[in-house]
PDB file of C-alpha atoms in Angstrom:
ATOM      1  CA  MET A  16      10.709 -22.764 -25.196  1.00 56.00           C
ATOM      2  CA  GLY A  17       8.130 -24.344 -23.307  1.00 64.00           C
ATOM      3  CA  GLU A  18      10.423 -23.574 -19.973  1.00 67.00           C
ATOM      4  CA  ILE A  19      10.050 -19.927 -20.894  1.00 72.00           C
ATOM      5  CA  PHE A  20       6.390 -19.610 -21.186  1.00 72.00           C
ATOM      6  CA  GLU A  21       5.776 -21.570 -18.486  1.00 74.00           C
ATOM      7  CA  LEU A  22       7.826 -18.944 -16.376  1.00 75.00           C
ATOM      8  CA  LEU A  23       5.353 -16.327 -17.729  1.00 73.00           C
ATOM      9  CA  LYS A  24       2.442 -18.089 -16.767  1.00 75.00           C
ATOM     10  CA  ARG A  25       4.217 -17.567 -13.341  1.00 74.00           C
ATOM     11  CA  GLY A  26       4.537 -13.404 -14.114  1.00 75.00           C
ATOM     12  CA  ASN A  27       3.130 -10.815 -12.023  1.00 75.00           C
ATOM     13  CA  ARG A  28      -0.099 -10.196 -13.155  1.00 78.00           C
ATOM     14  CA  SER A  29      -1.175  -6.637 -11.603  1.00 76.00           C
ATOM     15  CA  ALA A  30       1.864  -5.852 -13.499  1.00 81.00           C
ATOM     16  CA  MET A  31       0.556  -7.468 -16.813  1.00 85.00           C
ATOM     17  CA  LEU A  32      -2.709  -6.260 -16.793  1.00 83.00           C
ATOM     18  CA  ALA A  33      -1.387  -2.380 -15.705  1.00 83.00           C
ATOM     19  CA  ALA A  34       1.078  -2.781 -19.052  1.00 87.00           C
ATOM     20  CA  ILE A  35      -1.825  -3.658 -21.258  1.00 90.00           C
ATOM     21  CA  VAL A  36      -4.144  -1.138 -19.763  1.00 87.00           C
ATOM     22  CA  ASN A  37      -1.167   1.572 -19.540  1.00 87.00           C
ATOM     23  CA  THR A  38      -0.395   0.750 -23.485  1.00 91.00           C
ATOM     24  CA  VAL A  39      -4.137   1.434 -24.596  1.00 90.00           C
ATOM     25  CA  ILE A  40      -4.453   4.571 -22.691  1.00 90.00           C
ATOM     26  CA  ALA A  41      -0.876   5.678 -24.315  1.00 90.00           C
ATOM     27  CA  ILE A  42      -2.184   5.285 -27.794  1.00 92.00           C
ATOM     28  CA  ILE A  43      -5.460   6.840 -26.921  1.00 91.00           C
ATOM     29  CA  LYS A  44      -3.291   9.962 -25.175  1.00 89.00           C
ATOM     30  CA  GLY A  45      -0.954  10.517 -28.164  1.00 90.00           C
ATOM     31  CA  VAL A  46      -3.913  10.569 -30.682  1.00 90.00           C
ATOM     32  CA  ALA A  47      -5.130  13.281 -29.056  1.00 89.00           C
ATOM     33  CA  TYR A  48      -2.012  15.233 -28.370  1.00 88.00           C
ATOM     34  CA  MET A  49      -1.549  14.539 -32.330  1.00 88.00           C
ATOM     35  CA  PHE A  50      -5.269  16.909 -32.774  1.00 86.00           C
ATOM     36  CA  THR A  51      -4.291  18.843 -29.494  1.00 85.00           C
ATOM     37  CA  GLY A  52      -1.611  20.114 -28.964  1.00 84.00           C
ATOM     38  CA  ASN A  53      -1.953  20.018 -25.128  1.00 83.00           C
ATOM     39  CA  VAL A  54       1.350  20.495 -23.237  1.00 81.00           C
ATOM     40  CA  ALA A  55      -0.971  18.520 -20.638  1.00 79.00           C
ATOM     41  CA  MET A  56      -1.622  16.016 -22.538  1.00 84.00           C
ATOM     42  CA  PHE A  57       1.798  15.049 -23.873  1.00 84.00           C
ATOM     43  CA  ALA A  58       2.249  14.765 -20.089  1.00 81.00           C
ATOM     44  CA  GLU A  59       0.096  12.822 -19.974  1.00 83.00           C
ATOM     45  CA  THR A  60       1.186  10.696 -22.867  1.00 86.00           C
ATOM     46  CA  MET A  61       4.919  10.327 -21.470  1.00 84.00           C
ATOM     47  CA  HIS A  62       3.424   8.834 -18.051  1.00 77.00           C
ATOM     48  CA  SER A  63       1.744   6.125 -19.839  1.00 85.00           C
ATOM     49  CA  LEU A  64       4.082   4.905 -22.614  1.00 85.00           C
ATOM     50  CA  GLY A  65       6.673   5.029 -18.955  1.00 79.00           C
ATOM     51  CA  ASP A  66       4.452   2.679 -17.593  1.00 80.00           C
ATOM     52  CA  ALA A  67       3.657   1.008 -20.106  1.00 86.00           C
ATOM     53  CA  ALA A  68       7.451   0.126 -21.029  1.00 81.00           C
ATOM     54  CA  ASN A  69       8.472  -0.551 -17.266  1.00 77.00           C
ATOM     55  CA  GLN A  70       5.126  -2.669 -16.275  1.00 81.00           C
ATOM     56  CA  PHE A  71       5.901  -5.137 -18.835  1.00 85.00           C
ATOM     57  CA  PHE A  72       9.257  -5.281 -18.101  1.00 81.00           C
ATOM     58  CA  VAL A  73       8.286  -5.648 -14.399  1.00 79.00           C
ATOM     59  CA  PHE A  74       6.340  -8.206 -15.588  1.00 84.00           C
ATOM     60  CA  PHE A  75       9.155 -10.456 -17.671  1.00 82.00           C
ATOM     61  CA  GLY A  76      11.526  -9.862 -14.849  1.00 79.00           C
ATOM     62  CA  SER A  77       8.864 -11.435 -11.580  1.00 79.00           C
ATOM     63  CA  ALA A  78       8.287 -14.579 -14.134  1.00 82.00           C
ATOM     64  CA  LEU A  79      12.329 -14.782 -15.136  1.00 78.00           C
ATOM     65  CA  SER A  80      12.885 -14.792 -11.255  1.00 77.00           C
ATOM     66  CA  LYS A  81      11.142 -17.719 -10.914  1.00 76.00           C
ATOM     67  CA  LYS A  82      13.481 -19.679 -12.649  1.00 80.00           C
ATOM     68  CA  ALA A  83      14.682 -22.681 -10.827  1.00 76.00           C
ATOM     69  CA  PRO A  84      18.474 -22.620  -9.684  1.00 76.00           C
ATOM     70  CA  THR A  85      21.329 -24.386 -11.928  1.00 79.00           C
ATOM     71  CA  GLU A  86      24.648 -25.526 -11.233  1.00 78.00           C
ATOM     72  CA  LYS A  87      25.701 -22.994 -12.727  1.00 80.00           C
ATOM     73  CA  PHE A  88      23.089 -20.380 -10.609  1.00 75.00           C
ATOM     74  CA  PRO A  89      22.579 -22.293  -7.798  1.00 71.00           C
ATOM     75  CA  ASN A  90      20.892 -19.751  -5.568  1.00 69.00           C
ATOM     76  CA  GLY A  91      18.443 -18.865  -7.749  1.00 72.00           C
ATOM     77  CA  PHE A  92      17.183 -16.261  -9.856  1.00 76.00           C
ATOM     78  CA  GLY A  93      15.154 -14.151  -6.994  1.00 73.00           C
ATOM     79  CA  ARG A  94      17.312 -11.183  -7.337  1.00 74.00           C
ATOM     80  CA  LEU A  95      16.464 -11.414 -10.287  1.00 77.00           C
ATOM     81  CA  VAL A  96      13.403  -9.107 -10.747  1.00 76.00           C
ATOM     82  CA  ASN A  97      14.987  -6.442  -8.770  1.00 78.00           C
ATOM     83  CA  LEU A  98      17.531  -5.429 -11.028  1.00 81.00           C
ATOM     84  CA  VAL A  99      15.386  -5.371 -14.120  1.00 80.00           C
ATOM     85  CA  LEU A 100      12.600  -3.299 -11.911  1.00 77.00           C
ATOM     86  CA  LEU A 101      16.788  -0.989 -11.879  1.00 81.00           C
ATOM     87  CA  GLY A 102      16.893  -0.849 -15.094  1.00 79.00           C
ATOM     88  CA  ALA A 103      12.878  -0.192 -15.527  1.00 77.00           C
ATOM     89  CA  VAL A 104      13.471   3.197 -13.529  1.00 80.00           C
ATOM     90  CA  LEU A 105      15.714   4.775 -16.062  1.00 82.00           C
ATOM     91  CA  ILE A 106      12.556   4.645 -18.221  1.00 79.00           C
ATOM     92  CA  VAL A 107      10.517   6.665 -15.780  1.00 80.00           C
ATOM     93  CA  GLY A 108      13.235   9.459 -15.663  1.00 86.00           C
ATOM     94  CA  ILE A 109      14.096   9.701 -18.740  1.00 84.00           C
ATOM     95  CA  MET A 110      10.323  10.323 -19.971  1.00 81.00           C
ATOM     96  CA  ALA A 111       9.856  12.324 -16.191  1.00 85.00           C
ATOM     97  CA  PHE A 112      12.469  14.954 -17.450  1.00 89.00           C
ATOM     98  CA  GLU A 113      10.433  15.519 -21.152  1.00 84.00           C
ATOM     99  CA  THR A 114       7.822  15.699 -19.274  1.00 85.00           C
ATOM    100  CA  ILE A 115       9.267  18.288 -17.464  1.00 91.00           C
ATOM    101  CA  ARG A 116      11.096  20.258 -19.957  1.00 89.00           C
ATOM    102  CA  GLU A 117       8.197  19.975 -22.487  1.00 85.00           C
ATOM    103  CA  GLY A 118       5.929  22.224 -18.997  1.00 87.00           C
ATOM    104  CA  TYR A 119       9.011  24.501 -18.780  1.00 91.00           C
ATOM    105  CA  HIS A 120       8.721  25.555 -22.398  1.00 89.00           C
ATOM    106  CA  HIS A 121       5.239  25.957 -22.128  1.00 85.00           C
ATOM    107  CA  VAL A 122       5.716  27.592 -19.177  1.00 90.00           C
ATOM    108  CA  LEU A 123       8.114  30.607 -20.636  1.00 91.00           C
ATOM    109  CA  HIS A 124       6.166  30.487 -24.048  1.00 86.00           C
ATOM    110  CA  PRO A 125       2.452  29.418 -23.177  1.00 87.00           C
ATOM    111  CA  THR A 126      -0.066  28.122 -26.147  1.00 81.00           C
ATOM    112  CA  LYS A 127      -3.259  28.181 -26.853  1.00 80.00           C
ATOM    113  CA  SER A 128      -4.385  24.436 -27.240  1.00 75.00           C
ATOM    114  CA  GLY A 129      -7.306  22.963 -28.950  1.00 77.00           C
ATOM    115  CA  GLY A 130      -9.990  20.150 -28.469  1.00 82.00           C
ATOM    116  CA  PHE A 131     -11.275  20.645 -24.775  1.00 87.00           C
ATOM    117  CA  ILE A 132     -13.881  18.330 -24.601  1.00 90.00           C
ATOM    118  CA  ILE A 133     -11.637  15.910 -27.132  1.00 89.00           C
ATOM    119  CA  ASN A 134      -8.944  16.712 -24.039  1.00 87.00           C
ATOM    120  CA  LEU A 135     -11.912  15.818 -20.892  1.00 90.00           C
ATOM    121  CA  ILE A 136     -13.284  12.768 -22.731  1.00 91.00           C
ATOM    122  CA  VAL A 137      -9.537  10.918 -23.389  1.00 91.00           C
ATOM    123  CA  LEU A 138      -8.091  12.144 -19.284  1.00 89.00           C
ATOM    124  CA  GLY A 139     -11.310  11.359 -18.266  1.00 92.00           C
ATOM    125  CA  ILE A 140     -11.091   7.608 -19.416  1.00 91.00           C
ATOM    126  CA  ALA A 141      -7.859   7.233 -18.835  1.00 89.00           C
ATOM    127  CA  THR A 142      -8.336   8.732 -15.524  1.00 90.00           C
ATOM    128  CA  LEU A 143     -11.312   6.012 -14.371  1.00 91.00           C
ATOM    129  CA  LEU A 144      -8.857   3.136 -16.337  1.00 88.00           C
ATOM    130  CA  GLU A 145      -6.071   4.141 -14.369  1.00 86.00           C
ATOM    131  CA  THR A 146      -8.065   3.741 -11.400  1.00 89.00           C
ATOM    132  CA  PHE A 147      -9.073   0.680 -12.097  1.00 87.00           C
ATOM    133  CA  VAL A 148      -5.460  -1.129 -12.487  1.00 85.00           C
ATOM    134  CA  LEU A 149      -4.906   1.226  -9.837  1.00 88.00           C
ATOM    135  CA  TYR A 150      -7.524  -0.229  -7.549  1.00 88.00           C
ATOM    136  CA  LYS A 151      -6.453  -4.113  -8.817  1.00 85.00           C
ATOM    137  CA  ALA A 152      -2.397  -3.382  -7.417  1.00 86.00           C
ATOM    138  CA  MET A 153      -4.233  -2.950  -4.179  1.00 90.00           C
ATOM    139  CA  LYS A 154      -6.516  -5.997  -4.120  1.00 87.00           C
ATOM    140  CA  GLU A 155      -2.245  -7.469  -5.420  1.00 85.00           C
ATOM    141  CA  VAL A 156      -0.672  -6.153  -1.891  1.00 86.00           C
ATOM    142  CA  LEU A 157      -3.766  -7.461  -0.309  1.00 87.00           C
ATOM    143  CA  HIS A 158      -3.781 -10.884  -1.211  1.00 83.00           C
ATOM    144  CA  GLU A 159       0.299 -10.588  -1.357  1.00 79.00           C
ATOM    145  CA  VAL A 160      -0.110  -9.776   2.524  1.00 78.00           C
ATOM    146  CA  GLY A 161      -2.688 -12.450   3.190  1.00 78.00           C
ATOM    147  CA  LYS A 162      -5.356  -9.834   3.571  1.00 81.00           C
ATOM    148  CA  GLU A 163      -8.637 -10.524   1.649  1.00 78.00           C
ATOM    149  CA  VAL A 164     -10.521  -6.722   2.540  1.00 78.00           C
ATOM    150  CA  SER A 165     -13.042  -5.114  -0.613  1.00 76.00           C
ATOM    151  CA  GLY A 166     -15.147  -2.651  -0.744  1.00 76.00           C
ATOM    152  CA  PRO A 167     -13.740   0.966  -0.163  1.00 78.00           C
ATOM    153  CA  THR A 168     -11.510   0.285   2.341  1.00 84.00           C
ATOM    154  CA  VAL A 169      -9.417  -1.700   0.097  1.00 85.00           C
ATOM    155  CA  PHE A 170      -7.864   1.718  -0.246  1.00 82.00           C
ATOM    156  CA  VAL A 171      -6.830   2.498   3.329  1.00 84.00           C
ATOM    157  CA  LYS A 172      -5.505  -1.040   4.080  1.00 86.00           C
ATOM    158  CA  SER A 173      -3.502  -1.568   1.114  1.00 88.00           C
ATOM    159  CA  PHE A 174      -1.678   1.654   1.781  1.00 85.00           C
ATOM    160  CA  ALA A 175      -1.320   0.589   5.150  1.00 84.00           C
ATOM    161  CA  HIS A 176       0.293  -3.300   4.135  1.00 83.00           C
ATOM    162  CA  LEU A 177       2.373  -1.493   0.971  1.00 83.00           C
ATOM    163  CA  GLY A 178       5.613  -2.327   2.721  1.00 77.00           C
ATOM    164  CA  ARG A 179       5.584  -6.020   3.016  1.00 76.00           C
ATOM    165  CA  ALA A 180       4.484  -6.226  -0.785  1.00 79.00           C
ATOM    166  CA  LYS A 181       6.362  -7.923  -3.681  1.00 76.00           C
ATOM    167  CA  PRO A 182       8.271  -5.601  -4.994  1.00 73.00           C
ATOM    168  CA  ALA A 183       6.550  -5.776  -9.079  1.00 73.00           C
ATOM    169  CA  THR A 184       3.186  -5.449  -7.083  1.00 80.00           C
ATOM    170  CA  LYS A 185       4.735  -2.000  -5.285  1.00 81.00           C
ATOM    171  CA  LEU A 186       5.958  -0.175  -8.141  1.00 76.00           C
ATOM    172  CA  VAL A 187       2.351  -0.731 -10.621  1.00 80.00           C
ATOM    173  CA  PHE A 188       1.212   0.428  -7.205  1.00 87.00           C
ATOM    174  CA  MET A 189       3.046   3.462  -6.954  1.00 85.00           C
ATOM    175  CA  GLU A 190       2.956   4.180 -11.050  1.00 80.00           C
ATOM    176  CA  ASP A 191      -0.745   4.202 -11.231  1.00 83.00           C
ATOM    177  CA  LEU A 192      -1.169   6.551  -8.270  1.00 88.00           C
ATOM    178  CA  VAL A 193       0.531   9.127  -9.405  1.00 85.00           C
ATOM    179  CA  ALA A 194      -0.576   7.879 -12.978  1.00 83.00           C
ATOM    180  CA  THR A 195      -4.212   8.826 -11.136  1.00 89.00           C
ATOM    181  CA  SER A 196      -3.161  11.809  -9.213  1.00 90.00           C
ATOM    182  CA  GLY A 197      -1.519  13.135 -12.470  1.00 87.00           C
ATOM    183  CA  GLY A 198      -4.678  12.380 -14.528  1.00 88.00           C
ATOM    184  CA  VAL A 199      -6.518  14.361 -12.095  1.00 91.00           C
ATOM    185  CA  LEU A 200      -4.085  17.470 -11.940  1.00 91.00           C
ATOM    186  CA  ALA A 201      -4.761  17.880 -16.099  1.00 87.00           C
ATOM    187  CA  ILE A 202      -8.215  17.236 -16.324  1.00 91.00           C
ATOM    188  CA  LEU A 203      -8.301  20.971 -13.632  1.00 92.00           C
ATOM    189  CA  ALA A 204      -5.194  22.135 -15.576  1.00 89.00           C
ATOM    190  CA  VAL A 205      -7.423  21.408 -19.231  1.00 87.00           C
ATOM    191  CA  VAL A 206     -10.530  23.361 -17.564  1.00 91.00           C
ATOM    192  CA  ILE A 207      -8.739  25.894 -15.620  1.00 91.00           C
ATOM    193  CA  ALA A 208      -7.145  27.023 -18.443  1.00 87.00           C
ATOM    194  CA  HIS A 209      -9.555  27.150 -21.027  1.00 87.00           C
ATOM    195  CA  PHE A 210     -11.782  29.312 -18.869  1.00 89.00           C
ATOM    196  CA  THR A 211      -9.843  31.553 -17.210  1.00 89.00           C
ATOM    197  CA  ASP A 212      -7.162  31.595 -20.397  1.00 83.00           C
ATOM    198  CA  TYR A 213      -4.248  31.151 -18.286  1.00 87.00           C
ATOM    199  CA  HIS A 214      -2.045  28.525 -20.528  1.00 84.00           C
ATOM    200  CA  ARG A 215       1.113  28.407 -18.017  1.00 88.00           C
ATOM    201  CA  LEU A 216      -1.430  25.814 -15.705  1.00 89.00           C
ATOM    202  CA  GLU A 217      -1.157  23.327 -18.737  1.00 85.00           C
ATOM    203  CA  GLY A 218       2.425  23.903 -18.154  1.00 88.00           C
ATOM    204  CA  ILE A 219       2.825  23.829 -14.745  1.00 91.00           C
ATOM    205  CA  ALA A 220       0.652  20.558 -14.098  1.00 88.00           C
ATOM    206  CA  SER A 221       3.429  19.220 -16.906  1.00 86.00           C
ATOM    207  CA  ILE A 222       6.553  19.859 -14.273  1.00 91.00           C
ATOM    208  CA  LEU A 223       4.381  18.452 -11.594  1.00 91.00           C
ATOM    209  CA  ILE A 224       3.570  15.422 -13.109  1.00 87.00           C
ATOM    210  CA  GLY A 225       6.612  14.835 -14.080  1.00 88.00           C
ATOM    211  CA  LEU A 226       8.056  15.477 -10.163  1.00 91.00           C
ATOM    212  CA  MET A 227       5.242  12.827  -9.263  1.00 88.00           C
ATOM    213  CA  MET A 228       7.501   9.958 -11.402  1.00 84.00           C
ATOM    214  CA  PHE A 229      11.098  11.052 -10.975  1.00 88.00           C
ATOM    215  CA  PHE A 230       9.347  10.310  -6.910  1.00 87.00           C
ATOM    216  CA  VAL A 231       8.347   6.618  -8.120  1.00 82.00           C
ATOM    217  CA  VAL A 232      11.994   6.281  -9.360  1.00 84.00           C
ATOM    218  CA  GLY A 233      13.973   7.457  -6.054  1.00 86.00           C
ATOM    219  CA  ARG A 234      11.631   5.205  -3.845  1.00 81.00           C
ATOM    220  CA  VAL A 235      11.583   1.909  -6.405  1.00 78.00           C
ATOM    221  CA  PHE A 236      15.143   2.652  -7.152  1.00 83.00           C
ATOM    222  CA  LEU A 237      16.811   2.458  -2.934  1.00 80.00           C
ATOM    223  CA  ASP A 238      14.046  -0.215  -2.383  1.00 76.00           C
ATOM    224  CA  ASN A 239      15.307  -2.315  -5.173  1.00 76.00           C
ATOM    225  CA  ALA A 240      19.189  -1.214  -4.628  1.00 77.00           C
ATOM    226  CA  ALA A 241      18.457  -2.630  -1.107  1.00 71.00           C
ATOM    227  CA  GLY A 242      17.076  -6.169  -2.596  1.00 71.00           C
ATOM    228  CA  VAL A 243      19.987  -6.777  -4.813  1.00 72.00           C
ATOM    229  CA  ILE A 244      23.027  -6.287  -2.251  1.00 71.00           C
ATOM    230  CA  GLY A 245      20.309  -8.787  -0.360  1.00 70.00           C
ATOM    231  CA  GLN A 246      17.768  -7.359   2.295  1.00 71.00           C
ATOM    232  CA  ALA A 247      16.812  -8.783   5.798  1.00 74.00           C
ATOM    233  CA  ASP A 248      13.647  -8.498   6.965  1.00 76.00           C
ATOM    234  CA  GLU A 249      13.665  -7.476  10.252  1.00 81.00           C
ATOM    235  CA  GLU A 250       9.441  -7.036  10.446  1.00 79.00           C
ATOM    236  CA  MET A 251       9.965 -11.254   9.031  1.00 85.00           C
ATOM    237  CA  GLU A 252      12.924 -11.881  11.581  1.00 88.00           C
ATOM    238  CA  SER A 253      10.471 -10.930  14.623  1.00 88.00           C
ATOM    239  CA  LYS A 254       7.795 -13.034  13.119  1.00 87.00           C
ATOM    240  CA  ILE A 255       8.717 -16.009  12.590  1.00 91.00           C
ATOM    241  CA  GLY A 256      11.036 -15.361  15.346  1.00 90.00           C
ATOM    242  CA  ALA A 257       7.614 -15.464  18.068  1.00 90.00           C
ATOM    243  CA  MET A 258       6.506 -18.374  15.830  1.00 90.00           C
ATOM    244  CA  VAL A 259       9.258 -20.548  16.599  1.00 92.00           C
ATOM    245  CA  MET A 260       9.649 -19.520  20.298  1.00 91.00           C
ATOM    246  CA  ALA A 261       6.094 -20.507  21.267  1.00 90.00           C
ATOM    247  CA  ASP A 262       7.085 -24.074  20.479  1.00 91.00           C
ATOM    248  CA  PRO A 263       7.790 -25.819  23.473  1.00 90.00           C
ATOM    249  CA  ASP A 264      10.779 -27.088  22.878  1.00 91.00           C
ATOM    250  CA  VAL A 265      12.794 -24.255  21.852  1.00 91.00           C
ATOM    251  CA  LYS A 266      14.527 -23.068  24.680  1.00 91.00           C
ATOM    252  CA  ASP A 267      16.251 -20.365  22.817  1.00 91.00           C
ATOM    253  CA  ILE A 268      16.967 -18.497  19.939  1.00 91.00           C
ATOM    254  CA  GLN A 269      20.900 -18.230  19.074  1.00 89.00           C
ATOM    255  CA  GLU A 270      20.829 -16.584  16.132  1.00 89.00           C
ATOM    256  CA  ILE A 271      18.146 -15.729  12.878  1.00 90.00           C
ATOM    257  CA  THR A 272      18.646 -14.486   9.708  1.00 88.00           C
ATOM    258  CA  VAL A 273      15.906 -13.619   7.137  1.00 88.00           C
ATOM    259  CA  ILE A 274      17.367 -12.360   3.488  1.00 83.00           C
ATOM    260  CA  LYS A 275      14.229 -10.996   1.226  1.00 78.00           C
ATOM    261  CA  GLU A 276      15.921 -11.363  -2.781  1.00 72.00           C
ATOM    262  CA  GLY A 277      13.011 -10.320  -5.374  1.00 65.00           C
ATOM    263  CA  GLU A 278       9.876 -11.897  -3.667  1.00 67.00           C
ATOM    264  CA  ASP A 279      11.745 -15.068  -2.217  1.00 76.00           C
ATOM    265  CA  LEU A 280      12.381 -14.792   1.771  1.00 81.00           C
ATOM    266  CA  HIS A 281      15.544 -17.085   2.703  1.00 83.00           C
ATOM    267  CA  VAL A 282      15.137 -18.391   6.232  1.00 90.00           C
ATOM    268  CA  GLU A 283      18.437 -19.475   8.664  1.00 90.00           C
ATOM    269  CA  LEU A 284      17.475 -20.276  11.947  1.00 90.00           C
ATOM    270  CA  GLU A 285      20.534 -21.969  15.192  1.00 92.00           C
ATOM    271  CA  ILE A 286      17.835 -22.957  17.787  1.00 91.00           C
ATOM    272  CA  GLU A 287      18.291 -24.104  20.809  1.00 92.00           C
ATOM    273  CA  ILE A 288      16.834 -27.598  22.571  1.00 90.00           C
ATOM    274  CA  ASP A 289      17.119 -29.929  25.635  1.00 90.00           C
ATOM    275  CA  PRO A 290      20.178 -31.974  25.267  1.00 89.00           C
ATOM    276  CA  SER A 291      18.542 -34.853  26.937  1.00 90.00           C
ATOM    277  CA  LEU A 292      16.225 -34.942  23.988  1.00 89.00           C
ATOM    278  CA  THR A 293      16.674 -38.081  21.550  1.00 89.00           C
ATOM    279  CA  VAL A 294      18.352 -37.668  17.887  1.00 89.00           C
ATOM    280  CA  ALA A 295      14.674 -38.875  16.463  1.00 90.00           C
ATOM    281  CA  GLU A 296      12.831 -35.947  19.273  1.00 90.00           C
ATOM    282  CA  ALA A 297      14.706 -32.906  17.752  1.00 89.00           C
ATOM    283  CA  ASP A 298      14.607 -33.955  13.878  1.00 91.00           C
ATOM    284  CA  ASP A 299      10.929 -34.181  14.840  1.00 91.00           C
ATOM    285  CA  ILE A 300      11.186 -30.152  16.061  1.00 91.00           C
ATOM    286  CA  LYS A 301      13.175 -29.532  13.004  1.00 91.00           C
ATOM    287  CA  ASP A 302      10.352 -30.865  10.972  1.00 91.00           C
ATOM    288  CA  ARG A 303       7.611 -29.308  12.746  1.00 91.00           C
ATOM    289  CA  LEU A 304       9.556 -26.121  12.285  1.00 93.00           C
ATOM    290  CA  HIS A 305      10.373 -25.864   8.986  1.00 91.00           C
ATOM    291  CA  GLU A 306       6.203 -26.924   8.022  1.00 91.00           C
ATOM    292  CA  LYS A 307       5.210 -23.537  10.596  1.00 91.00           C
ATOM    293  CA  ILE A 308       7.363 -21.589   8.671  1.00 92.00           C
ATOM    294  CA  PHE A 309       6.925 -22.429   5.069  1.00 88.00           C
ATOM    295  CA  ALA A 310       3.943 -21.820   5.740  1.00 86.00           C
ATOM    296  CA  GLU A 311       4.284 -17.670   5.314  1.00 85.00           C
ATOM    297  CA  ASN A 312       3.852 -15.815   2.294  1.00 76.00           C
ATOM    298  CA  GLY A 313       7.026 -15.521   0.401  1.00 76.00           C
ATOM    299  CA  VAL A 314       9.477 -18.216   2.088  1.00 85.00           C
ATOM    300  CA  ALA A 315      11.898 -19.902  -0.507  1.00 80.00           C
ATOM    301  CA  ASP A 316      13.700 -22.053   1.627  1.00 83.00           C
ATOM    302  CA  VAL A 317      14.344 -22.268   5.522  1.00 90.00           C
ATOM    303  CA  LYS A 318      18.099 -24.114   7.388  1.00 90.00           C
ATOM    304  CA  ILE A 319      18.059 -24.873  10.188  1.00 91.00           C
ATOM    305  CA  GLU A 320      20.907 -25.955  12.737  1.00 91.00           C
ATOM    306  CA  ILE A 321      19.996 -27.608  16.273  1.00 91.00           C
ATOM    307  CA  ASP A 322      22.170 -27.166  19.402  1.00 89.00           C
ATOM    308  CA  GLU A 323      22.295 -27.501  22.961  1.00 89.00           C
ATOM    309  CA  GLU A 324      20.133 -25.149  25.719  1.00 88.00           C
ATOM    310  CA  ASP A 325      23.494 -23.253  27.624  1.00 85.00           C
ATOM    311  CA  GLY A 326      21.284 -21.919  29.458  1.00 83.00           C
ATOM    312  CA  VAL A 327      21.586 -18.566  28.697  1.00 86.00           C
ATOM    313  CA  MET A 328      18.907 -16.770  26.622  1.00 87.00           C
ATOM    314  CA  THR A 329      19.876 -14.919  24.242  1.00 87.00           C
ATOM    315  CA  TRP A 330      16.175 -14.008  21.979  1.00 86.00           C
ATOM    316  CA  GLN A 331      15.601 -10.796  23.014  1.00 80.00           C
ATOM    317  CA  GLY A 332      11.893 -11.048  20.588  1.00 71.00           C
ATOM    318  CA  GLU A 333       8.575 -12.075  22.095  1.00 61.00           C
ATOM    319  CA  LYS A 334       6.715 -15.508  21.679  1.00 56.00           C
ATOM    320  CA  GLU A 335       2.982 -15.774  20.420  1.00 55.00           C
ATOM    321  CA  PRO A 336       0.615 -15.241  22.432  1.00 51.00           C
ATOM    322  CA  ALA A 337      -0.803 -18.707  23.911  1.00 44.00           C
ATOM    323  CA  GLU A 338      -4.218 -18.835  22.264  1.00 44.00           C
ATOM    324  CA  THR A 339      -1.110 -19.368  19.006  1.00 43.00           C
ATOM    325  CA  LYS A 340       0.317 -22.286  20.173  1.00 40.00           C
ATOM    326  CA  THR A 341      -2.646 -24.263  20.668  1.00 39.00           C
ATOM    327  CA  GLN A 342      -3.516 -24.224  17.459  1.00 38.00           C
TER     328      GLN A 342
END
């Protein structure tokens, strides 16, 4: 039991925060829907329920994926977070289907809903809370890639670096981006329908929110299916390769592989060095490279093999700039 609590302390904090906030939002929206019967509010209730359940799964999955390797599972549990996320998107998919179905029914049989002021207040508060969670997820994305940014630039920079974020953080980011957009869309639908009597618009908004949820399902499914299989991280291969080649004693890289498993990166290298170097000198090179590579965010283990220089250049990438070598 103690081990489980220790693992939970290491779970993705963005996912836990988002799960708690979305649970509160879902309860508020659900109560408002019971009083008003507004179909856009129903769509938002389903959306928040799906997000909350999903993000609780993500939190537990990200925590359990950090469990140390065992004799039965020597490769560790890094891919567990990908498996959990694949299961979690099924919940969002079901909620999305229900949202679209209810919206379609309302388009065919539009009815006037009440509680205009209640709907506006609830949707406004929910959208503000979801924007706060989205901002925290954006900050987490930048933190995970080593970029400490504040102010309005967070919104721009987080999109640029989203691809490098951990799977759990990426899911929270995408879900709350859709949740915030859906909240704004629901508010517009409620206001326009109230002042124009075009009540089908609430159903149309529900369908659009459901389609946005399906977009998240598709994107997360593809990302995590690749993670379960074991996806090569080409960007990190290039970065680590350049770092290794910047070492003055490394003559060439015969092979480099960086496999992404959940939130972890597994690095395997085969380098060439001068054959005249002693075993002790070769061991120093290996230790030096280990230290540099482990300093990269997300690297869980490094395996380096050493061979003598064969005079044929295999590495096709670039070296790091000269000023980096002197650091």
